[in-house]
Amino acid sequence: MFRWGLLLALAVLALDQLTKALIVANITQSTAAGLDIREITPFFNIWHVRNSGIAFSLGNFSDGGRYFIGILAFAVSGFLVYLGTKTSKRLVISAYALIAGGAVGNAFDRLNPGRQTVVDFLDFHIGTFHWPSFNVADMAIVLGVALILTDMLFFAEKQETNSTE
């Protein structure tokens, strides 16, 4: 089972880095001076933006914060790999793998001297309201958290409480 999780985490990392490399190579980074937007549907665009914060562009970190978040992502991923060795539940292992692969993918961006920011490129919108741009790593992290919540709500083993009266 552990191998399954490791393969899934590596697949997420590879897909994340491949898609970001394709975006960087083929779409000009959007700035205040101009936007290079590829409209896919009336509600979905692909573009190249950089995120120096965390999920959904929250925060704007300096170099120290960038290194801290990047190193923290590796530490959390290592802990999730460890937790994955302690369970036989495929759903939970998949959740840990998705989160770890996504966290490491975004950490690579933050710690890459050539980038120093996370590459985001998926843009969903309704009219002029745009959801914050995101990437494959972000999707994996959100899906992993959703799987953990699903396991906790629907599949967690019931613990009996002993009350002494």
PDB file of C-alpha atoms in Angstrom:
ATOM      1  CA  MET A   1       0.000   0.000   0.000  1.00  0.00           C
ATOM      2  CA  PHE A   2       2.809   2.408   0.845  1.00  0.00           C
ATOM      3  CA  ARG A   3       4.195   2.067  -2.686  1.00  0.00           C
ATOM      4  CA  TRP A   4       0.830   3.147  -4.086  1.00  0.00           C
ATOM      5  CA  GLY A   5       0.976   6.352  -2.059  1.00  0.00           C
ATOM      6  CA  LEU A   6       4.555   7.072  -3.046  1.00  0.00           C
ATOM      7  CA  LEU A   7       3.769   6.556  -6.735  1.00  0.00           C
ATOM      8  CA  LEU A   8       0.723   8.831  -6.475  1.00  0.00           C
ATOM      9  CA  ALA A   9       2.730  11.586  -4.748  1.00  0.00           C
ATOM     10  CA  LEU A  10       5.451  11.362  -7.414  1.00  0.00           C
ATOM     11  CA  ALA A  11       2.832  11.425 -10.195  1.00  0.00           C
ATOM     12  CA  VAL A  12       1.250  14.569  -8.715  1.00  0.00           C
ATOM     13  CA  LEU A  13       4.680  16.195  -8.406  1.00  0.00           C
ATOM     14  CA  ALA A  14       5.617  15.278 -11.991  1.00  0.00           C
ATOM     15  CA  LEU A  15       2.300  16.476 -13.462  1.00  0.00           C
ATOM     16  CA  ASP A  16       2.487  19.702 -11.460  1.00  0.00           C
ATOM     17  CA  GLN A  17       6.031  20.504 -12.552  1.00  0.00           C
ATOM     18  CA  LEU A  18       5.356  19.515 -16.177  1.00  0.00           C
ATOM     19  CA  THR A  19       2.288  21.750 -16.459  1.00  0.00           C
ATOM     20  CA  LYS A  20       4.119  24.669 -14.842  1.00  0.00           C
ATOM     21  CA  ALA A  21       7.084  24.223 -17.202  1.00  0.00           C
ATOM     22  CA  LEU A  22       4.714  24.253 -20.190  1.00  0.00           C
ATOM     23  CA  ILE A  23       3.050  27.440 -18.943  1.00  0.00           C
ATOM     24  CA  VAL A  24       6.376  29.202 -18.293  1.00  0.00           C
ATOM     25  CA  ALA A  25       7.673  28.183 -21.741  1.00  0.00           C
ATOM     26  CA  ASN A  26       4.563  29.086 -23.727  1.00  0.00           C
ATOM     27  CA  ILE A  27       2.620  31.869 -22.008  1.00  0.00           C
ATOM     28  CA  THR A  28       4.018  35.279 -21.108  1.00  0.00           C
ATOM     29  CA  GLN A  29       3.738  36.106 -17.417  1.00  0.00           C
ATOM     30  CA  SER A  30       0.823  38.463 -16.846  1.00  0.00           C
ATOM     31  CA  THR A  31       1.775  41.810 -15.342  1.00  0.00           C
ATOM     32  CA  ALA A  32       0.184  45.213 -14.915  1.00  0.00           C
ATOM     33  CA  ALA A  33       1.630  46.075 -18.332  1.00  0.00           C
ATOM     34  CA  GLY A  34      -0.259  43.321 -20.106  1.00  0.00           C
ATOM     35  CA  LEU A  35      -2.100  40.036 -19.944  1.00  0.00           C
ATOM     36  CA  ASP A  36      -1.513  36.944 -22.065  1.00  0.00           C
ATOM     37  CA  ILE A  37      -4.825  35.139 -21.545  1.00  0.00           C
ATOM     38  CA  ARG A  38      -5.882  31.990 -23.403  1.00  0.00           C
ATOM     39  CA  GLU A  39      -9.671  31.758 -23.255  1.00  0.00           C
ATOM     40  CA  ILE A  40     -10.721  28.105 -23.191  1.00  0.00           C
ATOM     41  CA  THR A  41     -14.426  28.555 -22.381  1.00  0.00           C
ATOM     42  CA  PRO A  42     -16.554  31.581 -21.415  1.00  0.00           C
ATOM     43  CA  PHE A  43     -15.771  30.790 -17.749  1.00  0.00           C
ATOM     44  CA  PHE A  44     -12.249  29.305 -17.895  1.00  0.00           C
ATOM     45  CA  ASN A  45      -8.923  30.820 -18.954  1.00  0.00           C
ATOM     46  CA  ILE A  46      -5.321  29.731 -18.860  1.00  0.00           C
ATOM     47  CA  TRP A  47      -2.779  32.410 -18.079  1.00  0.00           C
ATOM     48  CA  HIS A  48       0.584  32.757 -16.351  1.00  0.00           C
ATOM     49  CA  VAL A  49       0.604  34.491 -12.982  1.00  0.00           C
ATOM     50  CA  ARG A  50       2.957  34.253 -10.014  1.00  0.00           C
ATOM     51  CA  ASN A  51       1.910  33.800  -6.403  1.00  0.00           C
ATOM     52  CA  SER A  52       4.276  34.763  -3.594  1.00  0.00           C
ATOM     53  CA  GLY A  53       1.699  33.868  -0.947  1.00  0.00           C
ATOM     54  CA  ILE A  54       0.055  30.614   0.023  1.00  0.00           C
ATOM     55  CA  ALA A  55      -3.236  29.029  -1.055  1.00  0.00           C
ATOM     56  CA  PHE A  56      -5.384  31.269  -3.223  1.00  0.00           C
ATOM     57  CA  SER A  57      -2.754  34.035  -3.150  1.00  0.00           C
ATOM     58  CA  LEU A  58      -3.128  34.712   0.578  1.00  0.00           C
ATOM     59  CA  GLY A  59      -0.196  36.698   1.925  1.00  0.00           C
ATOM     60  CA  ASN A  60       2.876  38.052   0.218  1.00  0.00           C
ATOM     61  CA  PHE A  61       6.024  36.551   1.666  1.00  0.00           C
ATOM     62  CA  SER A  62       9.545  37.940   1.708  1.00  0.00           C
ATOM     63  CA  ASP A  63      12.546  35.673   1.135  1.00  0.00           C
ATOM     64  CA  GLY A  64      12.526  34.529   4.766  1.00  0.00           C
ATOM     65  CA  GLY A  65       8.846  33.651   4.633  1.00  0.00           C
ATOM     66  CA  ARG A  66       9.271  31.946   1.271  1.00  0.00           C
ATOM     67  CA  TYR A  67      12.033  29.715   2.651  1.00  0.00           C
ATOM     68  CA  PHE A  68      10.045  28.994   5.814  1.00  0.00           C
ATOM     69  CA  ILE A  69       6.920  27.979   3.857  1.00  0.00           C
ATOM     70  CA  GLY A  70       9.000  25.887   1.437  1.00  0.00           C
ATOM     71  CA  ILE A  71      10.843  24.029   4.193  1.00  0.00           C
ATOM     72  CA  LEU A  72       7.615  23.600   6.172  1.00  0.00           C
ATOM     73  CA  ALA A  73       6.016  21.995   3.100  1.00  0.00           C
ATOM     74  CA  PHE A  74       8.834  19.427   2.930  1.00  0.00           C
ATOM     75  CA  ALA A  75       8.523  18.723   6.670  1.00  0.00           C
ATOM     76  CA  VAL A  76       4.747  18.265   6.492  1.00  0.00           C
ATOM     77  CA  SER A  77       5.152  16.035   3.442  1.00  0.00           C
ATOM     78  CA  GLY A  78       7.682  13.895   5.297  1.00  0.00           C
ATOM     79  CA  PHE A  79       5.271  13.583   8.215  1.00  0.00           C
ATOM     80  CA  LEU A  80       2.461  12.575   5.848  1.00  0.00           C
ATOM     81  CA  VAL A  81       4.690   9.901   4.297  1.00  0.00           C
ATOM     82  CA  TYR A  82       5.356   8.612   7.820  1.00  0.00           C
ATOM     83  CA  LEU A  83       1.616   8.600   8.615  1.00  0.00           C
ATOM     84  CA  GLY A  84       1.004   6.760   5.355  1.00  0.00           C
ATOM     85  CA  THR A  85       3.138   3.884   6.613  1.00  0.00           C
ATOM     86  CA  LYS A  86       0.894   3.583   9.687  1.00  0.00           C
ATOM     87  CA  THR A  87      -2.396   2.932   7.893  1.00  0.00           C
ATOM     88  CA  SER A  88      -3.718   0.380   5.437  1.00  0.00           C
ATOM     89  CA  LYS A  89      -6.650   2.537   4.307  1.00  0.00           C
ATOM     90  CA  ARG A  90      -6.211   3.292   0.614  1.00  0.00           C
ATOM     91  CA  LEU A  91      -8.376   6.433   0.834  1.00  0.00           C
ATOM     92  CA  VAL A  92      -6.215   7.913   3.599  1.00  0.00           C
ATOM     93  CA  ILE A  93      -2.964   6.917   1.884  1.00  0.00           C
ATOM     94  CA  SER A  94      -4.235   8.571  -1.314  1.00  0.00           C
ATOM     95  CA  ALA A  95      -5.146  11.717   0.628  1.00  0.00           C
ATOM     96  CA  TYR A  96      -1.699  11.949   2.240  1.00  0.00           C
ATOM     97  CA  ALA A  97      -0.025  11.321  -1.122  1.00  0.00           C
ATOM     98  CA  LEU A  98      -2.043  14.033  -2.886  1.00  0.00           C
ATOM     99  CA  ILE A  99      -1.257  16.582  -0.182  1.00  0.00           C
ATOM    100  CA  ALA A 100       2.439  15.644  -0.045  1.00  0.00           C
ATOM    101  CA  GLY A 101       2.871  15.704  -3.835  1.00  0.00           C
ATOM    102  CA  GLY A 102       1.121  19.061  -4.106  1.00  0.00           C
ATOM    103  CA  ALA A 103       3.001  20.612  -1.202  1.00  0.00           C
ATOM    104  CA  VAL A 104       6.368  19.543  -2.603  1.00  0.00           C
ATOM    105  CA  GLY A 105       5.395  20.802  -6.074  1.00  0.00           C
ATOM    106  CA  ASN A 106       4.664  24.287  -4.765  1.00  0.00           C
ATOM    107  CA  ALA A 107       7.725  24.165  -2.477  1.00  0.00           C
ATOM    108  CA  PHE A 108       9.930  23.483  -5.524  1.00  0.00           C
ATOM    109  CA  ASP A 109       8.611  26.698  -7.061  1.00  0.00           C
ATOM    110  CA  ARG A 110       9.201  28.748  -3.904  1.00  0.00           C
ATOM    111  CA  LEU A 111      12.729  27.453  -3.406  1.00  0.00           C
ATOM    112  CA  ASN A 112      13.718  27.595  -7.097  1.00  0.00           C
ATOM    113  CA  PRO A 113      16.120  30.569  -7.398  1.00  0.00           C
ATOM    114  CA  GLY A 114      14.818  31.263 -10.915  1.00  0.00           C
ATOM    115  CA  ARG A 115      11.182  31.474  -9.825  1.00  0.00           C
ATOM    116  CA  GLN A 116      10.910  32.224  -6.093  1.00  0.00           C
ATOM    117  CA  THR A 117       7.125  32.244  -6.503  1.00  0.00           C
ATOM    118  CA  VAL A 118       4.500  29.641  -7.304  1.00  0.00           C
ATOM    119  CA  VAL A 119       3.322  29.465 -10.925  1.00  0.00           C
ATOM    120  CA  ASP A 120      -0.484  29.569 -11.136  1.00  0.00           C
ATOM    121  CA  PHE A 121      -2.365  29.296 -14.412  1.00  0.00           C
ATOM    122  CA  LEU A 122      -5.926  28.015 -14.006  1.00  0.00           C
ATOM    123  CA  ASP A 123      -8.466  30.855 -13.937  1.00  0.00           C
ATOM    124  CA  PHE A 124     -12.179  30.194 -13.407  1.00  0.00           C
ATOM    125  CA  HIS A 125     -14.546  33.139 -13.509  1.00  0.00           C
ATOM    126  CA  ILE A 126     -18.148  34.245 -13.775  1.00  0.00           C
ATOM    127  CA  GLY A 127     -18.294  37.577 -15.547  1.00  0.00           C
ATOM    128  CA  THR A 128     -15.765  39.819 -13.838  1.00  0.00           C
ATOM    129  CA  PHE A 129     -15.574  37.707 -10.643  1.00  0.00           C
ATOM    130  CA  HIS A 130     -12.438  35.560 -10.790  1.00  0.00           C
ATOM    131  CA  TRP A 131     -11.681  32.757  -8.361  1.00  0.00           C
ATOM    132  CA  PRO A 132      -8.004  33.057  -7.328  1.00  0.00           C
ATOM    133  CA  SER A 133      -5.774  31.355  -9.893  1.00  0.00           C
ATOM    134  CA  PHE A 134      -4.366  27.968  -8.984  1.00  0.00           C
ATOM    135  CA  ASN A 135      -2.369  25.014 -10.329  1.00  0.00           C
ATOM    136  CA  VAL A 136      -2.226  21.192 -10.292  1.00  0.00           C
ATOM    137  CA  ALA A 137      -0.502  21.123  -6.878  1.00  0.00           C
ATOM    138  CA  ASP A 138      -3.284  23.227  -5.372  1.00  0.00           C
ATOM    139  CA  MET A 139      -5.915  20.875  -6.810  1.00  0.00           C
ATOM    140  CA  ALA A 140      -4.116  17.862  -5.343  1.00  0.00           C
ATOM    141  CA  ILE A 141      -3.898  19.464  -1.899  1.00  0.00           C
ATOM    142  CA  VAL A 142      -7.598  20.400  -1.879  1.00  0.00           C
ATOM    143  CA  LEU A 143      -8.602  16.927  -3.097  1.00  0.00           C
ATOM    144  CA  GLY A 144      -6.397  15.326  -0.426  1.00  0.00           C
ATOM    145  CA  VAL A 145      -8.022  17.386   2.326  1.00  0.00           C
ATOM    146  CA  ALA A 146     -11.473  16.482   0.936  1.00  0.00           C
ATOM    147  CA  LEU A 147     -10.551  12.780   1.069  1.00  0.00           C
ATOM    148  CA  ILE A 148      -9.402  13.086   4.685  1.00  0.00           C
ATOM    149  CA  LEU A 149     -12.673  14.802   5.605  1.00  0.00           C
ATOM    150  CA  THR A 150     -14.619  12.112   3.736  1.00  0.00           C
ATOM    151  CA  ASP A 151     -12.790   9.413   5.661  1.00  0.00           C
ATOM    152  CA  MET A 152     -13.360  11.176   8.976  1.00  0.00           C
ATOM    153  CA  LEU A 153     -17.064  11.745   8.325  1.00  0.00           C
ATOM    154  CA  PHE A 154     -18.058   8.473   6.683  1.00  0.00           C
ATOM    155  CA  PHE A 155     -15.422   5.791   7.194  1.00  0.00           C
ATOM    156  CA  ALA A 156     -13.718   6.482  10.503  1.00  0.00           C
ATOM    157  CA  GLU A 157     -13.918   3.663  12.983  1.00  0.00           C
ATOM    158  CA  LYS A 158     -16.296   4.461  15.776  1.00  0.00           C
ATOM    159  CA  GLN A 159     -14.547   4.821  19.112  1.00  0.00           C
ATOM    160  CA  GLU A 160     -16.432   3.720  22.155  1.00  0.00           C
ATOM    161  CA  THR A 161     -16.284   6.041  25.104  1.00  0.00           C
ATOM    162  CA  ASN A 162     -16.168   4.627  28.577  1.00  0.00           C
ATOM    163  CA  SER A 163     -17.842   6.819  31.101  1.00  0.00           C
ATOM    164  CA  THR A 164     -17.515   6.139  34.770  1.00  0.00           C
ATOM    165  CA  GLU A 165     -20.415   7.212  36.869  1.00  0.00           C
TER     166      GLU A 165
END
